[in-house]
mmCIF file of C-alpha atoms in Angstrom:
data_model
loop_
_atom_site.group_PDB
_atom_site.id
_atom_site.type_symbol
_atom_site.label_atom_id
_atom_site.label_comp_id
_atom_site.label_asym_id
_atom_site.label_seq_id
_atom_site.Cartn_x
_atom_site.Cartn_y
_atom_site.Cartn_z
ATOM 1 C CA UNK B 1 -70.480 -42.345 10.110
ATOM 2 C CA UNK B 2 -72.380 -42.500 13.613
ATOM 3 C CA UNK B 3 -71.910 -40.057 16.300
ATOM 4 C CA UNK B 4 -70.403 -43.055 18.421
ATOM 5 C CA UNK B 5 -67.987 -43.404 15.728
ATOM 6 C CA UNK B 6 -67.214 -39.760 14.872
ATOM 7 C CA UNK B 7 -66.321 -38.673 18.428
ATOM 8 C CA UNK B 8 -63.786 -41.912 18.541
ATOM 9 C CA UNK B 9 -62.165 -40.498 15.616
ATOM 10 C CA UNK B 10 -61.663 -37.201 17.280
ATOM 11 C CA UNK B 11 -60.916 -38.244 20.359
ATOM 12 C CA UNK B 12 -57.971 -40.911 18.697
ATOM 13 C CA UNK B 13 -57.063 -37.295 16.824
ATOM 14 C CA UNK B 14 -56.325 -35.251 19.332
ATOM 15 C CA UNK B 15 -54.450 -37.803 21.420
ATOM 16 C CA UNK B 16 -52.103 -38.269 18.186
ATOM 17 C CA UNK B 17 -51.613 -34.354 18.156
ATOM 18 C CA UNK B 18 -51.258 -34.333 22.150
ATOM 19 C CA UNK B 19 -48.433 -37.208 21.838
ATOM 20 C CA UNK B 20 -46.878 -35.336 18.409
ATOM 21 C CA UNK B 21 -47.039 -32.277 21.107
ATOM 22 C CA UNK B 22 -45.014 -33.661 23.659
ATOM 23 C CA UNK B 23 -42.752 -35.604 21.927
ATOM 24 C CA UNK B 24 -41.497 -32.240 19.685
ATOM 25 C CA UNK B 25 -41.646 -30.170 23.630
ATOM 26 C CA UNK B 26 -38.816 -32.906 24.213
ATOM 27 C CA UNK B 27 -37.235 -32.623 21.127
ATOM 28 C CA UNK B 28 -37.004 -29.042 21.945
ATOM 29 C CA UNK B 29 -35.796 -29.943 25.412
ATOM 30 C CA UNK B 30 -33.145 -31.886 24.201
ATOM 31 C CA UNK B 31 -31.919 -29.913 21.610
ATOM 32 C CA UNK B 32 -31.464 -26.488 24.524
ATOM 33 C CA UNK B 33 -29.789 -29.425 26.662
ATOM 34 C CA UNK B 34 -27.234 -30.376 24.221
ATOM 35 C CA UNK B 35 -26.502 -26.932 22.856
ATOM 36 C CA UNK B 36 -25.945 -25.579 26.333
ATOM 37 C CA UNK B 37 -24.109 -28.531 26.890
ATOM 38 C CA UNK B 38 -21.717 -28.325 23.725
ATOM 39 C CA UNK B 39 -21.578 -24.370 24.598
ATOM 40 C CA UNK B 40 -20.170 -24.965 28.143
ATOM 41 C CA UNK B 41 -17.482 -27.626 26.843
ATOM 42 C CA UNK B 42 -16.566 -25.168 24.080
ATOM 43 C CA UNK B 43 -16.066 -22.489 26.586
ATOM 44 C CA UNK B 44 -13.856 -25.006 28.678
ATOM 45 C CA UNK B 45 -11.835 -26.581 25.804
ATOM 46 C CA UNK B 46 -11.062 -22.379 25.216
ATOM 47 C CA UNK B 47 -9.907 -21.373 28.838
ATOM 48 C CA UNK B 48 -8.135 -24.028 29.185
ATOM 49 C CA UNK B 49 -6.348 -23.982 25.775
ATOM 50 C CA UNK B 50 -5.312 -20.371 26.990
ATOM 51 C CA UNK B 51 -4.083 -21.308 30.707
ATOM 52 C CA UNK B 52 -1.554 -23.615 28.904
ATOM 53 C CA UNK B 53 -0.623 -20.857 26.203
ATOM 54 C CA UNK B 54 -0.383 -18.499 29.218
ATOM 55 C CA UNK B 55 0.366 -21.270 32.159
ATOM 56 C CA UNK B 56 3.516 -19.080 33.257
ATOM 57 C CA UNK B 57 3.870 -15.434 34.703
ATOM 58 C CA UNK B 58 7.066 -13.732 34.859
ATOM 59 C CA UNK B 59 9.382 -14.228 37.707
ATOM 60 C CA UNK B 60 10.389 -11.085 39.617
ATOM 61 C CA UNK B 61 14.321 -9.912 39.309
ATOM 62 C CA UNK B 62 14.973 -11.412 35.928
ATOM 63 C CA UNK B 63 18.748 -12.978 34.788
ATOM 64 C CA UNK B 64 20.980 -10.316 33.663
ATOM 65 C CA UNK B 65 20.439 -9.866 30.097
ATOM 66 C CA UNK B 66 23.990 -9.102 27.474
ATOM 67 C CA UNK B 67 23.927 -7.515 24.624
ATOM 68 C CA UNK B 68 26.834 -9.612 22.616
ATOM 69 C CA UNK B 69 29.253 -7.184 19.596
ATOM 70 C CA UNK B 70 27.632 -9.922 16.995
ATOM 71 C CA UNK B 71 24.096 -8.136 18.057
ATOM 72 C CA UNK B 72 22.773 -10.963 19.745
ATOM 73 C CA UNK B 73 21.265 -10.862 23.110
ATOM 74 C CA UNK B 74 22.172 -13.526 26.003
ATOM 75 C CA UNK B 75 20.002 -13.817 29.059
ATOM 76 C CA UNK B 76 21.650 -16.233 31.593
ATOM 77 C CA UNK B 77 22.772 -16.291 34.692
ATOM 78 C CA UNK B 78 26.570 -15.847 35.532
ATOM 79 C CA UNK B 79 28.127 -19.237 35.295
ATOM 80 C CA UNK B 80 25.505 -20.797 33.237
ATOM 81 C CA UNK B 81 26.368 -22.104 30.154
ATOM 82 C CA UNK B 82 24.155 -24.837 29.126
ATOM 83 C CA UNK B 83 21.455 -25.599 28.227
ATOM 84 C CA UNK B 84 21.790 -23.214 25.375
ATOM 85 C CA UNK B 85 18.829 -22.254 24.133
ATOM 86 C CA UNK B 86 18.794 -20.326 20.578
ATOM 87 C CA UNK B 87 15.652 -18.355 19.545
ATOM 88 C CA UNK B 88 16.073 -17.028 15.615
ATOM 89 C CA UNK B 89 13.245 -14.457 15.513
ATOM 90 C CA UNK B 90 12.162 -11.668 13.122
ATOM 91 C CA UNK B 91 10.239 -8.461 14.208
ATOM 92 C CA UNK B 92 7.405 -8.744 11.265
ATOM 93 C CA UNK B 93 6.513 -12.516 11.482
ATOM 94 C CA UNK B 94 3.376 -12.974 13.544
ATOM 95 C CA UNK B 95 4.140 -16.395 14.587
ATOM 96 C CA UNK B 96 7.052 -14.588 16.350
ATOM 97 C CA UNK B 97 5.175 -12.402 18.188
ATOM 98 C CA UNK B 98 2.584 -15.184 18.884
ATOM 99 C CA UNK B 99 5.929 -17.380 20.621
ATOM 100 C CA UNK B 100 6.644 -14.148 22.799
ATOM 101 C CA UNK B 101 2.861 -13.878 23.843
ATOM 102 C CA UNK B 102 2.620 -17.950 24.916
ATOM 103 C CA UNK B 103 6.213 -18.901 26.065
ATOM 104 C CA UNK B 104 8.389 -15.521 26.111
ATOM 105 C CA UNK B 105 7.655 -15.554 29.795
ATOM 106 C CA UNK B 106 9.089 -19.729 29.889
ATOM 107 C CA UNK B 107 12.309 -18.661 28.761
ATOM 108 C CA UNK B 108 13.244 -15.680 30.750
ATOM 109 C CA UNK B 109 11.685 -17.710 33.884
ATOM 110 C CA UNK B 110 14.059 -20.503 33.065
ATOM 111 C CA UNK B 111 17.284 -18.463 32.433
ATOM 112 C CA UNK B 112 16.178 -16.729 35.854
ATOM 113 C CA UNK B 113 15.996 -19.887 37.521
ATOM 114 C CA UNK B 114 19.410 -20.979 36.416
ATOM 115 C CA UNK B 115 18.143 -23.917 33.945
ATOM 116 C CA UNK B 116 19.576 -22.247 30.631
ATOM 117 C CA UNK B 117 21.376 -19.982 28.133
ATOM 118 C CA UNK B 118 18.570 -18.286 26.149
ATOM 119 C CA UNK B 119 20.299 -16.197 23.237
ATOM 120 C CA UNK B 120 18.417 -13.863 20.868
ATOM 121 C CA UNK B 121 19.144 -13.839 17.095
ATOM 122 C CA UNK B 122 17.177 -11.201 15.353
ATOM 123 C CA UNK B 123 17.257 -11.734 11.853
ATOM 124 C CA UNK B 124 15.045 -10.911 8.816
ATOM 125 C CA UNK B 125 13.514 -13.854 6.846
ATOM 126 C CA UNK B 126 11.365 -11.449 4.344
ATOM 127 C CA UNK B 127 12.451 -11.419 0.951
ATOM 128 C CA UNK B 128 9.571 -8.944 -0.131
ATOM 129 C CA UNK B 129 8.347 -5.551 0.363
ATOM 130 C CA UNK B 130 6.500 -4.186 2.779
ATOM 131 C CA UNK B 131 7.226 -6.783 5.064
ATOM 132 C CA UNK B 132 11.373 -6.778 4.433
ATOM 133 C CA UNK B 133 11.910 -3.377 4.744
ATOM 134 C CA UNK B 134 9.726 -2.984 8.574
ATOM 135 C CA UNK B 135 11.733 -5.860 9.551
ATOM 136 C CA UNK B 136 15.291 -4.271 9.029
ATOM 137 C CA UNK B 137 13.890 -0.768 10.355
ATOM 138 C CA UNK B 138 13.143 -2.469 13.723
ATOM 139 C CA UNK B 139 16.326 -4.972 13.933
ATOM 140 C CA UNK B 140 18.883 -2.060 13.526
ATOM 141 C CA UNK B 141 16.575 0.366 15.707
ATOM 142 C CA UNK B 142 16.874 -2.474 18.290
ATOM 143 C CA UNK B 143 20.646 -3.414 17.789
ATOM 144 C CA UNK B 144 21.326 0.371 18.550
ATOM 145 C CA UNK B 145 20.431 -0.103 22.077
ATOM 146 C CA UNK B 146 22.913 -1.794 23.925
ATOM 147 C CA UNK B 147 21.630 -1.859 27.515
ATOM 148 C CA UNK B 148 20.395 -5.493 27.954
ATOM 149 C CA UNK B 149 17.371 -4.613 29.775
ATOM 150 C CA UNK B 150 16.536 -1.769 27.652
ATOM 151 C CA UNK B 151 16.725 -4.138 24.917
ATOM 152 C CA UNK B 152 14.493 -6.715 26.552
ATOM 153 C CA UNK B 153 11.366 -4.156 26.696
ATOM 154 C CA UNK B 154 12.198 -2.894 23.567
ATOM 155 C CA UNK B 155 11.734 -6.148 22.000
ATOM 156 C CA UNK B 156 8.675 -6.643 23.903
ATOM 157 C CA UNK B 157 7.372 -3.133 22.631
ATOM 158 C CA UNK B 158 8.236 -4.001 18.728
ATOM 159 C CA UNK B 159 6.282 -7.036 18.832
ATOM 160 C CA UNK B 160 3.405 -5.940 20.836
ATOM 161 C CA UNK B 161 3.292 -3.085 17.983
ATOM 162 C CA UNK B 162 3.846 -4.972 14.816
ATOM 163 C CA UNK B 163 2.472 -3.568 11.772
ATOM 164 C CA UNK B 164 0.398 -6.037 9.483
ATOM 165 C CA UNK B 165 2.433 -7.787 6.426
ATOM 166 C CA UNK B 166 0.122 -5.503 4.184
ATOM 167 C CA UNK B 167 1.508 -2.086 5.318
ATOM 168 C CA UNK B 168 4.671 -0.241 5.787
ATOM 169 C CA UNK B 169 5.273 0.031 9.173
ATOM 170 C CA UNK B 170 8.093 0.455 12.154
ATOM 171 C CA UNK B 171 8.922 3.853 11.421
ATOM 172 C CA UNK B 172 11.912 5.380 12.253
ATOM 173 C CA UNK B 173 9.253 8.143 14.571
ATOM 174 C CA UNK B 174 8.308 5.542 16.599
ATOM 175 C CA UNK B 175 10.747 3.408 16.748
ATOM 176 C CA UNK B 176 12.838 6.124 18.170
ATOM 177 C CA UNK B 177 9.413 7.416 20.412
ATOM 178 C CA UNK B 178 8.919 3.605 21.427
ATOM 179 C CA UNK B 179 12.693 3.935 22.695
ATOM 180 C CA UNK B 180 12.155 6.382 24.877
ATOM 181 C CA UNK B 181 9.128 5.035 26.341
ATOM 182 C CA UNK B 182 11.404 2.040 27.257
ATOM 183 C CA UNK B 183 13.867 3.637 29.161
ATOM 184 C CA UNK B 184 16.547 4.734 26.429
ATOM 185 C CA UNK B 185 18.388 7.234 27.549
ATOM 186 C CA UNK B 186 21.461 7.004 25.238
ATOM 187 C CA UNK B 187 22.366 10.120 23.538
ATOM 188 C CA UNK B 188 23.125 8.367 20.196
ATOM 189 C CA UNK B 189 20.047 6.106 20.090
ATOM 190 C CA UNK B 190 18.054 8.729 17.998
ATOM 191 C CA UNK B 191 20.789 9.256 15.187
ATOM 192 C CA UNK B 192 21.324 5.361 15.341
ATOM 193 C CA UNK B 193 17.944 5.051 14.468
ATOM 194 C CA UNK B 194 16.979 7.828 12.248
ATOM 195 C CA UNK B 195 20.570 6.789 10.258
ATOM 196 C CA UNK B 196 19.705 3.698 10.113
ATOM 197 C CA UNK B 197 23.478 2.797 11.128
ATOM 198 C CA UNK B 198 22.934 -0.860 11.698
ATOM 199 C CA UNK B 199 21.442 -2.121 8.843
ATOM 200 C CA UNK B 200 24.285 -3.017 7.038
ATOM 201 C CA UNK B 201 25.384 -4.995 10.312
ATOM 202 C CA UNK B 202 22.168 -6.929 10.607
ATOM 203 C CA UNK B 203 22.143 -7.410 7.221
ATOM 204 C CA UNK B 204 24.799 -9.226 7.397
ATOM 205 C CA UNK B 205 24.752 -10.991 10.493
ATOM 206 C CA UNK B 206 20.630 -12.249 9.137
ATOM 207 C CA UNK B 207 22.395 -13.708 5.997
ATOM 208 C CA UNK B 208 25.165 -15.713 7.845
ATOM 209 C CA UNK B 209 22.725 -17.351 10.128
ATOM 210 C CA UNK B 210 19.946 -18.103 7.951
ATOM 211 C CA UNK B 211 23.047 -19.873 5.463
ATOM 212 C CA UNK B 212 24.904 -21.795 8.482
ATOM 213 C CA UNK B 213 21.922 -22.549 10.481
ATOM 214 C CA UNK B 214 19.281 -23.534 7.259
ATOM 215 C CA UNK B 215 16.681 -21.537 8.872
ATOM 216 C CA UNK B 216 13.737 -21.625 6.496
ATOM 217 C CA UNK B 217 11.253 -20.076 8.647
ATOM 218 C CA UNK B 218 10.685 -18.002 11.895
ATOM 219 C CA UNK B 219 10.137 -18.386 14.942
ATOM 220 C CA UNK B 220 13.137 -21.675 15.279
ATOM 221 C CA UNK B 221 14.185 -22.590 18.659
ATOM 222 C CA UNK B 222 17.196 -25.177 19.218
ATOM 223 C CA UNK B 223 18.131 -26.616 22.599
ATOM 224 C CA UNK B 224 21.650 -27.591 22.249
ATOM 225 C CA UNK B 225 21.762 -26.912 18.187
ATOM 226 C CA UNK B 226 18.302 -28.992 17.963
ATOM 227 C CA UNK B 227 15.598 -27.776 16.274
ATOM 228 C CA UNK B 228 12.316 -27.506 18.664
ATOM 229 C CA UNK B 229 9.028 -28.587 16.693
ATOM 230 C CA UNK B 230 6.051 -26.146 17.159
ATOM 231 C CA UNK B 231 4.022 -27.820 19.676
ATOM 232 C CA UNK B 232 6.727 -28.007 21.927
ATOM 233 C CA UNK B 233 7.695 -24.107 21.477
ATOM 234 C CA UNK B 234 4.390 -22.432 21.523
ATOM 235 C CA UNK B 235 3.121 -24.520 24.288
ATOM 236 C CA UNK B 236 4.955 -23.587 27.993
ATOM 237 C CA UNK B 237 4.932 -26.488 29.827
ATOM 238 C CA UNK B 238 6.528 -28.803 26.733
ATOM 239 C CA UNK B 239 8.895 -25.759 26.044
ATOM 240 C CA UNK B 240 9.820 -26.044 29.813
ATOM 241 C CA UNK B 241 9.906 -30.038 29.929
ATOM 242 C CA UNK B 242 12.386 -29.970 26.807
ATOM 243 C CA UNK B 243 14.920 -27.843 28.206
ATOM 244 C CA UNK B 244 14.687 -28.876 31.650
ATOM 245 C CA UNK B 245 14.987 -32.656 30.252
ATOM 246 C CA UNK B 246 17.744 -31.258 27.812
ATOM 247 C CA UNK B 247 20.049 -30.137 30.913
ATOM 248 C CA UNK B 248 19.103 -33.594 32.544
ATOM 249 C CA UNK B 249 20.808 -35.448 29.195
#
């Protein structure tokens, strides 16, 4: 090979590396574009996933809230009878607590505003142990109490400390300490509690309504005796349009 020849060669080399160069510096380029760019729509598809779990704060002076002699709990305002809206929820299920984290806050707003009848049934869907027996420890605890606004932050307290489905949990210690941190000042809550002298009473009342109602599963919410489906429950602004449109009908 002449020298002519050989220094063509080398030259035709390193302009095939200095193209293989920048074509893998734009690769790179392109691959830190689209990452940043999947990372940024990611974030966005999150935040706003929780503003419409969490699109509603609570109103100030809420409707009066009525602890009923069947144990359940109304929240309306005086005069307002329908929509009724029926929420069938148990302590221990985690979806339950997950509806009072999203759209708790849509249902007292709308009984506050006047647009519905939300009622309370606290019943206990578990069949097995652990889970069954921390459910009825923190229904009775809670039908013991029979302020209505007691009640109200005493069901927000239970779920925002619900033991896992692995371990035994709502003891009668803190379910009478979490009382008292509520506001419960009745002289008979603590024997209530520690005697446990509702159980027989929820009991009941759980087994009745899971029968005439054919609840299979918790959380259920019915507007006007019809069953909600779970993107409409656990998502505010449906939960709101349903009942509002409900009242409308």
């Amino acid at each position: 090979m002449s020298k002519r020849t050989s220094e063509a060669a080398r030259a035709r080399i390193a302009a095939q590396r200095e193209a293989y160069r920048k074509q893998e510096q734009r690769r790179r380029i392109t691959m830190v574009v689209t990452v940043a760019v999947v990372a940024v729509v990611a974030v966005g598809i999150g935040w706003w996933s929780v503003a419409q779990s969490r699109s509603e704060e609570l109103a100030g002076d809420l409707s009066p809230v009525t602890v009923q002699s069947d144990g359940t709990v109304v929240m309306a305002k005086p005069g307002v009878t329908a929509p009724v809206v029926d929420v069938y929820e148990d302590y221990q299920c985690p979806a339950c607590r997950q509806m009072e984290e999203t759209s708790g806050a849509t249902l007292k707003n709308l009984a506050t505003e006047g647009k519905a009848k939300v009622v309370y049934h606290m019943i206990t869907i578990f069949g097995q142990e652990p889970t069954k027996g921390n459910s009825l420890r923190a229904s009775s605890a809670a039908r013991c109490i029979a302020d209505g606004d007691k009640w109200l932050a005493y069901h927000e307290k239970l779920y925002k400390n619900q033991p896992s489905e692995s371990v035994n949990g709502f003891t009668l210690d803190d379910l009478v300490k979490w009382g008292k941190e509520v506001g419960v000042t009745d002289s008979g809550f603590e024997s209530c509690v520690r005697g446990q002298q509702k159980t027989a009473e929820h009991q009941e009342y759980s087994n009745k309504i899971l029968s005439a109602q054919k609840i299979t599963g918790t959380p259920t919410v019915m507007v006007n005796g019809k069953p909600l489906d779970s993107n409409t429950a656990f998502v505010p602004s449906a939960l709101r349009d349903a009942i509002v449109n409900a009242a409308k009908g």
